[in-house]
GROMACS .gro file of C-alpha atoms in nm:
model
  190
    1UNK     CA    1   1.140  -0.077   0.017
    2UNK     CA    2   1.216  -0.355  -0.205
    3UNK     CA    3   0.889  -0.640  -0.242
    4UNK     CA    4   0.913  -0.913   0.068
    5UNK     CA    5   0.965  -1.211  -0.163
    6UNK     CA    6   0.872  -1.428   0.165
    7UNK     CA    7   0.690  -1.424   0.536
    8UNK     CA    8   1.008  -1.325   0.765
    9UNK     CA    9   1.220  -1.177   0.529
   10UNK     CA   10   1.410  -0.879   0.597
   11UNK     CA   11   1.543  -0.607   0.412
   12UNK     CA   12   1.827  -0.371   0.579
   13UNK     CA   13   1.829  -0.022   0.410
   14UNK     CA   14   2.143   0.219   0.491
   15UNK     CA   15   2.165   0.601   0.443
   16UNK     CA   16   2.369   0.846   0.489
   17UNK     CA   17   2.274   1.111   0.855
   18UNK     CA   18   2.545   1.217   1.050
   19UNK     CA   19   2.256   1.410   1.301
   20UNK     CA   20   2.207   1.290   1.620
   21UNK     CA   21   1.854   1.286   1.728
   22UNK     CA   22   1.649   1.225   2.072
   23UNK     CA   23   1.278   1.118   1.881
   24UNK     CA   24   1.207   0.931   1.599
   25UNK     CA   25   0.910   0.932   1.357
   26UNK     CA   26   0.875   0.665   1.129
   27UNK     CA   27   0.611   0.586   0.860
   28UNK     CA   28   0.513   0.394   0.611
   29UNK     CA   29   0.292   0.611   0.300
   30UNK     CA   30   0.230   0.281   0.111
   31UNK     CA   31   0.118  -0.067   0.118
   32UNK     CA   32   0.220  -0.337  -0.117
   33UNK     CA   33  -0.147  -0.356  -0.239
   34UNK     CA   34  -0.379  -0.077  -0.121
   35UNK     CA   35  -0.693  -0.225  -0.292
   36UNK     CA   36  -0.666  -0.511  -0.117
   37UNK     CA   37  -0.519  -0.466   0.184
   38UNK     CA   38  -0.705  -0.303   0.528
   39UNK     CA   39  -0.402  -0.254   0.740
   40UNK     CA   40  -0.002  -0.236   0.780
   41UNK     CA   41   0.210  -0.484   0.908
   42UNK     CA   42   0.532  -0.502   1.003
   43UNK     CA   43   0.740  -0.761   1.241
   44UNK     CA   44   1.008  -0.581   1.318
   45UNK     CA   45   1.166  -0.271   1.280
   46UNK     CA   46   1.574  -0.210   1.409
   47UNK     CA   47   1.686   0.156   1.358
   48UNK     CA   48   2.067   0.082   1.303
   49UNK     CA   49   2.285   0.350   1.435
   50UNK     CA   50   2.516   0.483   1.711
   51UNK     CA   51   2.488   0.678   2.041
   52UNK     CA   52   2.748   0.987   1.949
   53UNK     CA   53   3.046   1.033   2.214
   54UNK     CA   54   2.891   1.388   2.330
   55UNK     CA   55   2.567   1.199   2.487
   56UNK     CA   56   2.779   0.963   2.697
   57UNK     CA   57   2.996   1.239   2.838
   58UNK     CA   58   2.981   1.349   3.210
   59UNK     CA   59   3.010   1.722   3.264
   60UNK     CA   60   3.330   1.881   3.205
   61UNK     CA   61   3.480   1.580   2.976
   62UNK     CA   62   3.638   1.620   2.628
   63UNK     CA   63   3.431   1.442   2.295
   64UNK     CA   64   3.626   1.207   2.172
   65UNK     CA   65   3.515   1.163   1.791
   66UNK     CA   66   3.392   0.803   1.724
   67UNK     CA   67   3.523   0.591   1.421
   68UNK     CA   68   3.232   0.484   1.262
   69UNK     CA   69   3.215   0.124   1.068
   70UNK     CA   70   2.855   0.102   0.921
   71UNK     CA   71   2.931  -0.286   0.914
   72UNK     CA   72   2.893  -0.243   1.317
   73UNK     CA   73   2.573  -0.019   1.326
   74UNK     CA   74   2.369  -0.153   1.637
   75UNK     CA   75   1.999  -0.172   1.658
   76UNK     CA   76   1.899   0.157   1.897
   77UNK     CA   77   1.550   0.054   1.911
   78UNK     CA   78   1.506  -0.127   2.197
   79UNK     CA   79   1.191  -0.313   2.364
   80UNK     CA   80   1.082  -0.071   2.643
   81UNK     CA   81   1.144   0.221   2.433
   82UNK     CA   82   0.880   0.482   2.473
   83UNK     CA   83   0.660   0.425   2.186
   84UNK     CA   84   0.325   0.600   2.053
   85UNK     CA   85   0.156   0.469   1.741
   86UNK     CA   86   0.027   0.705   1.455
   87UNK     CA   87  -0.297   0.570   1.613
   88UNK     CA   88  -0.472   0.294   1.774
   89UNK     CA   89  -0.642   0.148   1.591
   90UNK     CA   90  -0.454  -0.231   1.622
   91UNK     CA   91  -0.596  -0.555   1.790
   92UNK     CA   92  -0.504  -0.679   2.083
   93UNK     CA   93  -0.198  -0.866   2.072
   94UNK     CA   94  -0.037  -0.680   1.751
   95UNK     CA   95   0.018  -0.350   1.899
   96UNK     CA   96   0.284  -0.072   1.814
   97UNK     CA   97   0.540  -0.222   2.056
   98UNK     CA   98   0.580  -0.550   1.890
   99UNK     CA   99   0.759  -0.354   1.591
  100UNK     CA  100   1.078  -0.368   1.815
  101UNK     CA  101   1.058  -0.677   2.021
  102UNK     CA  102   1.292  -0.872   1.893
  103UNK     CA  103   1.107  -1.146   1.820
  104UNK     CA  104   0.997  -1.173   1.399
  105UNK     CA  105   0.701  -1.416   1.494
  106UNK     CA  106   0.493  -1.117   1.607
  107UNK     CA  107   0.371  -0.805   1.483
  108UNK     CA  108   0.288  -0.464   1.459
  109UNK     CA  109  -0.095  -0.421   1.272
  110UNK     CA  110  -0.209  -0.094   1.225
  111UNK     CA  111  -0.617  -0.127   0.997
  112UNK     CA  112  -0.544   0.209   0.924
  113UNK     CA  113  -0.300   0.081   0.627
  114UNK     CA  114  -0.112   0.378   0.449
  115UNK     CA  115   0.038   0.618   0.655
  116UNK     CA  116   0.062   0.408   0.981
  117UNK     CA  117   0.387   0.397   1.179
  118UNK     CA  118   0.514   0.539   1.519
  119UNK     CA  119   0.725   0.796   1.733
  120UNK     CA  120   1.015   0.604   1.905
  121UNK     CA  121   1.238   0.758   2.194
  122UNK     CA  122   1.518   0.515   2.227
  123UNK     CA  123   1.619   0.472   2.581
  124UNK     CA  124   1.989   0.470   2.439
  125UNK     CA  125   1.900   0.894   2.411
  126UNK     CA  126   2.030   1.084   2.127
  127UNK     CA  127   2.105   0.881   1.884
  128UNK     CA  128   2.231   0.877   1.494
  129UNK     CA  129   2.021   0.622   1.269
  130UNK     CA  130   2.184   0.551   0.951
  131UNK     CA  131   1.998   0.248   0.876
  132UNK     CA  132   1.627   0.044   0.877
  133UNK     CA  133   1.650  -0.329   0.904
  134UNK     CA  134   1.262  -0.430   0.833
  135UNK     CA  135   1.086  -0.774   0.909
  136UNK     CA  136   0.785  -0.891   0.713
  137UNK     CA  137   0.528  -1.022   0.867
  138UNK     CA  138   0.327  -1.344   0.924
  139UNK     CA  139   0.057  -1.335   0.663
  140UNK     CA  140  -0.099  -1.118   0.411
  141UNK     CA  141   0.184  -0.957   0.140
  142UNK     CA  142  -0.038  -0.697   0.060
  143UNK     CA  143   0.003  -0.503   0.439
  144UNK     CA  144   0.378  -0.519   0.380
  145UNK     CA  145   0.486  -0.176   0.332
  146UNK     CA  146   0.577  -0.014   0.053
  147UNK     CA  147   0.762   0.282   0.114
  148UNK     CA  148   0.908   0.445   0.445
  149UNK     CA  149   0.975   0.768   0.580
  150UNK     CA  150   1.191   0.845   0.887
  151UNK     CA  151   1.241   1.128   1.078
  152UNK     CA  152   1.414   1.299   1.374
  153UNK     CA  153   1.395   1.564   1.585
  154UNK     CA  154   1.566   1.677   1.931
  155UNK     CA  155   1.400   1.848   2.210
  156UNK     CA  156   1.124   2.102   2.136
  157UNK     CA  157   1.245   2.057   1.737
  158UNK     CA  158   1.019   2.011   1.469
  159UNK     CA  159   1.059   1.684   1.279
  160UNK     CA  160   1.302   1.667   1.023
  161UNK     CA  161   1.344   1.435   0.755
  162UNK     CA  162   1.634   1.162   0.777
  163UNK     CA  163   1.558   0.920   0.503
  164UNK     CA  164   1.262   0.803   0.269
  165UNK     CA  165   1.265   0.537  -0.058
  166UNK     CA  166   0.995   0.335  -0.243
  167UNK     CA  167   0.995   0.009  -0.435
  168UNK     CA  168   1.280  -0.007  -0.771
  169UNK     CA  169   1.501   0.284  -0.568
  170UNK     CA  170   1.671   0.000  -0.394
  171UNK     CA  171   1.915  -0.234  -0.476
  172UNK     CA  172   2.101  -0.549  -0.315
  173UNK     CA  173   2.446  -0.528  -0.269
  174UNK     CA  174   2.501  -0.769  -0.003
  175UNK     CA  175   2.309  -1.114   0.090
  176UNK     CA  176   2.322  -1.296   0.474
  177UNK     CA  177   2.166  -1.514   0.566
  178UNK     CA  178   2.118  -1.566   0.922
  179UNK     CA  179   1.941  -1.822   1.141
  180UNK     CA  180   1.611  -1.858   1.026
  181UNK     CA  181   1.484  -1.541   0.855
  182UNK     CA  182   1.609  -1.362   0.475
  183UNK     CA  183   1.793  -1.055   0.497
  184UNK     CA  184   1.970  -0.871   0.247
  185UNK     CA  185   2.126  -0.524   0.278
  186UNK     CA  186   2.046  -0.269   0.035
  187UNK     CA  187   2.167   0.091  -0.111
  188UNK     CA  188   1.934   0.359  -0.217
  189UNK     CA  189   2.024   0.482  -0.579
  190UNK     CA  190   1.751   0.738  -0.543
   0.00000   0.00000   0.00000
């Protein structure tokens, strides 16, 4: 994950995952400064994907392959999503479901620091994630995460891994600015 140069700032990282998957794990190994910082933080978190034709079919109908257009990848995660934290261990009012609440002015704070993060089952059902779109938080640069790991599995499947990337594996190739946060969208050269 590229540094959060600023509070609010978001960073959209795309990959490539054609799998559809029902659960998600996501985690983040490293903080910006581990000597420092006593937690993780994150505002938000939008897994950017698609819901493949086969889950929206009634019994008996024909797939119909989807054209994909990473341009339009939609934000899966979705507040109400079932949602259980690596553990929790966050105070009141920053808790695990604030990661995808649409709203950047709150948080997810984990004082467990590395390794936090959470299990997400998107309401949408199987899903394919080809993307992270990831808000820093409020205060403290040093519980911005450093790296990220996400995962999938289906039902009664073990994890697998999707995607994972550190700080200098990223680069921008695309600035927007929208209403009143940072983003920029990024490639992994890893």
């Amino acid at each position: 994950i590229p540094r959060f140069d600023n509070r609010f700032q978001s960073h959209q990282l795309d990959f490539p995952n054609d799998t559809p998957y029902r659960t998600y794990r996501l985690t983040f190994p490293s903080v910006r400064d581990p000597g420092v910082a006593v937690a993780m933080q994150i505002a938000e978190v939008e897994m950017l994907g698609w819901v493949p034709a086969s889950s929206l079919l009634e019994p008996g109908e024909d797939p119909i392959d989807p054209v994909i257009d990473l341009g339009a990848l939609e934000d899966i995660s979705q507040p109400g999503d079932r949602m259980v934290p690596t553990t929790n261990n966050s105070p009141v009012g920053e808790e695990v479901w604030l990661a995808i609440d649409n709203i950047p002015q709150t948080k997810y704070l984990n004082f467990d620091g590395a390794g936090s993060g959470f299990i997400l089952e998107p309401q949408a059902g199987e899903t394919v994630i080809q993307g992270l779109r990831l808000t820093s938080a409020n205060d403290a640069p040093g519980r911005d995460p450093a790296s990220y790991r996400l995962e999938g599995a289906s039902e009664g499947q073990d994890f697998e891994i999707i995607a994972s990337g550190e700080l200098g594996k990223l680069r921008v190739v695309q600035a927007e600015y929208p209403q009143d946060w940072l983003s920029e969208k990024l490639e992994d050269t890893g």
